[in-house]
Amino acid sequence: MILNKGLVVLCGCLLFAFTITALPFSTILAQDQHQFVVTESDVVFSSRTQIERFDGITSAATGSFNTETGHFRFEVPVDSIRTGNNRRDAKMREDYLLSEDNPYIKFNGLVQNWQSASQTNGEYIAKGTFSIAGFEREVEIPGNILFQKTENSENTTVEISSTFDIKLSDYNITRPRFLLVRLNDVQEVSVSFVLSAQSGN
């Protein structure tokens, strides 16, 4: 009889422990259905001097967008950016973007006036922190959000695109000099992302 009582108590404790452990996991799953991650990216940094223009391009950006909260973030590996000139790329990374200590260009913020239930396509403003070379600035980035049904599937993808300007001086970056001419202080940044629902949903 004592043994049976012990078994009942033990089973009750195990059931309670399992319930407590499982609750956070179910909560995480509920949150994950709103979490989309970058599966394709195209990022262009357009630079100009008095005599030429060149683009730094990468498709190695990562990021995520939460369709419930409107939280949006992306990271660009500095060492992945290419301009078509290896010597110029190395100088930009080492002397100006300080990639050894600051390997990523980052944005982290919230889409303003976001309504999670409607998932409405359109133009929005994302407000948050943009960081380059170890310096951070509060910025507002305009962009377009488009929800798409994938072909022959019920799955949805999100396309986010934006073009905005940054000033190198805002991030304590001295205007780079190439062939005796300096880059303009204002740089144009264009980003385009395709995001898919986070795996494991």
CSV table of C-alpha atoms in Angstrom, one decimal:
chain,number,residue,atom,x,y,z
A,1,MET,CA,0.0,0.0,0.0
A,2,ILE,CA,2.8,2.4,0.9
A,3,LEU,CA,4.5,1.4,-2.4
A,4,ASN,CA,1.4,2.2,-4.4
A,5,LYS,CA,1.1,5.6,-2.7
A,6,GLY,CA,4.8,6.3,-3.6
A,7,LEU,CA,4.1,5.4,-7.2
A,8,VAL,CA,1.1,7.8,-7.3
A,9,VAL,CA,3.2,10.6,-5.9
A,10,LEU,CA,6.1,9.9,-8.2
A,11,CYS,CA,3.8,9.8,-11.3
A,12,GLY,CA,2.2,13.1,-10.2
A,13,CYS,CA,5.5,14.8,-9.8
A,14,LEU,CA,6.7,13.6,-13.2
A,15,LEU,CA,3.5,14.8,-14.8
A,16,PHE,CA,3.8,18.2,-13.1
A,17,ALA,CA,7.4,18.5,-14.2
A,18,PHE,CA,6.6,17.6,-17.8
A,19,THR,CA,3.7,20.1,-17.9
A,20,ILE,CA,6.0,22.9,-16.6
A,21,THR,CA,8.7,22.0,-19.1
A,22,ALA,CA,6.3,21.8,-22.0
A,23,LEU,CA,4.6,25.1,-21.5
A,24,PRO,CA,7.5,27.3,-22.5
A,25,PHE,CA,8.1,25.1,-25.6
A,26,SER,CA,4.5,25.5,-26.8
A,27,THR,CA,4.8,29.2,-26.2
A,28,ILE,CA,7.9,29.3,-28.4
A,29,LEU,CA,6.1,27.4,-31.2
A,30,ALA,CA,3.2,29.9,-31.0
A,31,GLN,CA,5.7,32.7,-31.4
A,32,ASP,CA,7.6,31.0,-34.3
A,33,GLN,CA,4.7,31.1,-36.6
A,34,HIS,CA,5.1,34.8,-36.8
A,35,GLN,CA,8.9,34.7,-37.3
A,36,PHE,CA,10.2,35.0,-40.9
A,37,VAL,CA,13.9,34.7,-41.7
A,38,VAL,CA,15.9,36.0,-44.7
A,39,THR,CA,16.4,33.3,-47.4
A,40,GLU,CA,17.5,35.6,-50.2
A,41,SER,CA,19.2,39.0,-50.0
A,42,ASP,CA,20.5,41.7,-52.3
A,43,VAL,CA,22.3,44.7,-50.6
A,44,VAL,CA,24.0,47.5,-52.5
A,45,PHE,CA,26.1,50.4,-51.1
A,46,SER,CA,26.4,53.0,-53.9
A,47,SER,CA,29.4,55.3,-53.6
A,48,ARG,CA,30.3,58.3,-55.6
A,49,THR,CA,33.4,60.5,-56.2
A,50,GLN,CA,33.7,63.5,-58.4
A,51,ILE,CA,34.6,61.3,-61.4
A,52,GLU,CA,33.0,57.9,-60.8
A,53,ARG,CA,30.5,55.8,-59.1
A,54,PHE,CA,31.0,52.2,-57.8
A,55,ASP,CA,28.8,49.8,-55.9
A,56,GLY,CA,29.6,47.5,-53.0
A,57,ILE,CA,27.4,44.4,-53.4
A,58,THR,CA,26.6,41.4,-51.3
A,59,SER,CA,24.0,38.7,-51.1
A,60,ALA,CA,25.2,37.3,-47.8
A,61,ALA,CA,22.9,39.4,-45.5
A,62,THR,CA,20.8,37.6,-42.8
A,63,GLY,CA,17.8,38.9,-40.8
A,64,SER,CA,14.3,38.4,-39.6
A,65,PHE,CA,10.9,39.9,-39.4
A,66,ASN,CA,8.2,39.2,-36.8
A,67,THR,CA,4.8,39.6,-38.4
A,68,GLU,CA,3.1,39.9,-35.0
A,69,THR,CA,5.3,42.6,-33.4
A,70,GLY,CA,6.7,44.3,-36.4
A,71,HIS,CA,10.3,43.7,-35.2
A,72,PHE,CA,12.7,43.8,-38.2
A,73,ARG,CA,16.5,43.3,-38.2
A,74,PHE,CA,19.3,42.5,-40.7
A,75,GLU,CA,23.0,42.1,-40.6
A,76,VAL,CA,25.5,42.5,-43.5
A,77,PRO,CA,28.9,40.8,-43.2
A,78,VAL,CA,31.4,43.5,-44.1
A,79,ASP,CA,33.9,41.0,-45.5
A,80,SER,CA,31.2,39.9,-48.0
A,81,ILE,CA,30.9,43.3,-49.8
A,82,ARG,CA,32.6,43.4,-53.2
A,83,THR,CA,33.1,46.4,-55.5
A,84,GLY,CA,35.0,44.7,-58.3
A,85,ASN,CA,38.4,45.9,-57.1
A,86,ASN,CA,40.1,43.7,-54.5
A,87,ARG,CA,42.6,46.3,-53.4
A,88,ARG,CA,39.8,48.9,-52.8
A,89,ASP,CA,37.7,46.3,-51.0
A,90,ALA,CA,40.6,45.5,-48.6
A,91,LYS,CA,41.2,49.2,-47.9
A,92,MET,CA,37.6,49.8,-47.2
A,93,ARG,CA,37.3,46.9,-44.8
A,94,GLU,CA,40.5,47.5,-42.9
A,95,ASP,CA,40.9,51.3,-42.9
A,96,TYR,CA,37.4,52.6,-42.8
A,97,LEU,CA,34.8,50.0,-41.8
A,98,LEU,CA,37.2,48.4,-39.2
A,99,SER,CA,35.8,45.0,-40.0
A,100,GLU,CA,38.2,43.1,-37.7
A,101,ASP,CA,36.5,44.5,-34.6
A,102,ASN,CA,33.1,45.2,-36.2
A,103,PRO,CA,32.4,42.4,-38.7
A,104,TYR,CA,28.7,43.4,-39.4
A,105,ILE,CA,26.7,46.4,-40.5
A,106,LYS,CA,23.4,46.1,-38.6
A,107,PHE,CA,19.9,47.4,-38.4
A,108,ASN,CA,17.6,46.6,-35.5
A,109,GLY,CA,14.2,48.2,-35.1
A,110,LEU,CA,10.4,48.2,-35.4
A,111,VAL,CA,8.0,48.8,-38.3
A,112,GLN,CA,5.9,51.8,-37.3
A,113,ASN,CA,2.1,51.6,-37.2
A,114,TRP,CA,2.2,47.8,-37.9
A,115,GLN,CA,-1.0,45.9,-37.7
A,116,SER,CA,-0.2,42.2,-37.2
A,117,ALA,CA,-3.6,40.8,-38.0
A,118,SER,CA,-4.0,42.4,-41.4
A,119,GLN,CA,-0.6,41.8,-42.8
A,120,THR,CA,-1.3,44.6,-45.2
A,121,ASN,CA,1.0,45.2,-48.2
A,122,GLY,CA,2.3,48.7,-48.5
A,123,GLU,CA,4.9,51.3,-47.6
A,124,TYR,CA,6.1,51.6,-44.0
A,125,ILE,CA,8.7,53.3,-41.9
A,126,ALA,CA,11.1,51.2,-39.8
A,127,LYS,CA,12.6,53.0,-36.8
A,128,GLY,CA,15.6,51.7,-35.0
A,129,THR,CA,19.4,51.5,-34.7
A,130,PHE,CA,21.8,51.4,-37.6
A,131,SER,CA,25.4,50.5,-36.8
A,132,ILE,CA,28.6,50.7,-38.8
A,133,ALA,CA,32.2,50.4,-37.7
A,134,GLY,CA,31.2,50.3,-34.0
A,135,PHE,CA,29.0,53.5,-34.1
A,136,GLU,CA,25.3,53.5,-33.7
A,137,ARG,CA,22.7,56.0,-34.8
A,138,GLU,CA,18.9,56.1,-34.5
A,139,VAL,CA,17.4,56.2,-38.0
A,140,GLU,CA,14.1,55.9,-39.8
A,141,ILE,CA,14.2,53.8,-42.9
A,142,PRO,CA,11.3,53.8,-45.5
A,143,GLY,CA,10.5,50.6,-47.1
A,144,ASN,CA,7.9,48.4,-48.9
A,145,ILE,CA,6.5,45.1,-47.4
A,146,LEU,CA,4.8,42.6,-49.7
A,147,PHE,CA,3.2,39.3,-48.7
A,148,GLN,CA,3.2,36.6,-51.3
A,149,LYS,CA,1.8,33.1,-51.6
A,150,THR,CA,4.4,30.7,-53.0
A,151,GLU,CA,3.4,28.8,-56.1
A,152,ASN,CA,1.6,25.5,-55.5
A,153,SER,CA,1.9,26.0,-51.8
A,154,GLU,CA,-0.1,27.5,-48.9
A,155,ASN,CA,3.2,29.0,-47.5
A,156,THR,CA,3.7,32.7,-47.5
A,157,THR,CA,6.8,34.6,-48.2
A,158,VAL,CA,7.5,38.3,-47.2
A,159,GLU,CA,9.4,40.6,-49.5
A,160,ILE,CA,11.0,43.7,-47.9
A,161,SER,CA,12.8,46.4,-49.9
A,162,SER,CA,14.2,49.8,-49.1
A,163,THR,CA,16.5,52.5,-50.4
A,164,PHE,CA,17.9,55.1,-48.0
A,165,ASP,CA,20.9,57.3,-47.4
A,166,ILE,CA,23.5,57.3,-44.7
A,167,LYS,CA,26.2,59.9,-44.0
A,168,LEU,CA,29.7,58.4,-43.3
A,169,SER,CA,30.4,61.3,-40.9
A,170,ASP,CA,27.5,60.3,-38.7
A,171,TYR,CA,29.4,57.1,-38.0
A,172,ASN,CA,32.8,58.7,-37.5
A,173,ILE,CA,34.0,57.3,-40.8
A,174,THR,CA,36.6,59.6,-42.6
A,175,ARG,CA,35.6,59.9,-46.2
A,176,PRO,CA,37.7,57.3,-48.1
A,177,ARG,CA,40.2,58.7,-50.7
A,178,PHE,CA,40.8,56.7,-53.9
A,179,LEU,CA,43.0,58.0,-56.7
A,180,LEU,CA,43.3,61.4,-55.1
A,181,VAL,CA,39.6,61.9,-54.9
A,182,ARG,CA,37.3,61.4,-51.9
A,183,LEU,CA,34.0,59.6,-51.7
A,184,ASN,CA,30.9,61.7,-51.1
A,185,ASP,CA,29.9,61.8,-47.5
A,186,VAL,CA,26.3,60.6,-48.4
A,187,GLN,CA,26.0,57.0,-49.4
A,188,GLU,CA,22.9,55.3,-50.9
A,189,VAL,CA,22.0,51.9,-49.5
A,190,SER,CA,19.5,49.6,-51.3
A,191,VAL,CA,18.3,46.4,-49.6
A,192,SER,CA,16.0,43.7,-50.9
A,193,PHE,CA,15.0,40.6,-48.9
A,194,VAL,CA,12.9,37.6,-49.4
A,195,LEU,CA,11.9,36.0,-46.1
A,196,SER,CA,10.3,32.6,-45.4
A,197,ALA,CA,8.6,31.2,-42.3
A,198,GLN,CA,11.1,30.0,-39.8
A,199,SER,CA,11.7,26.3,-40.1
A,200,GLY,CA,10.3,24.1,-37.3
A,201,ASN,CA,6.8,25.7,-37.3
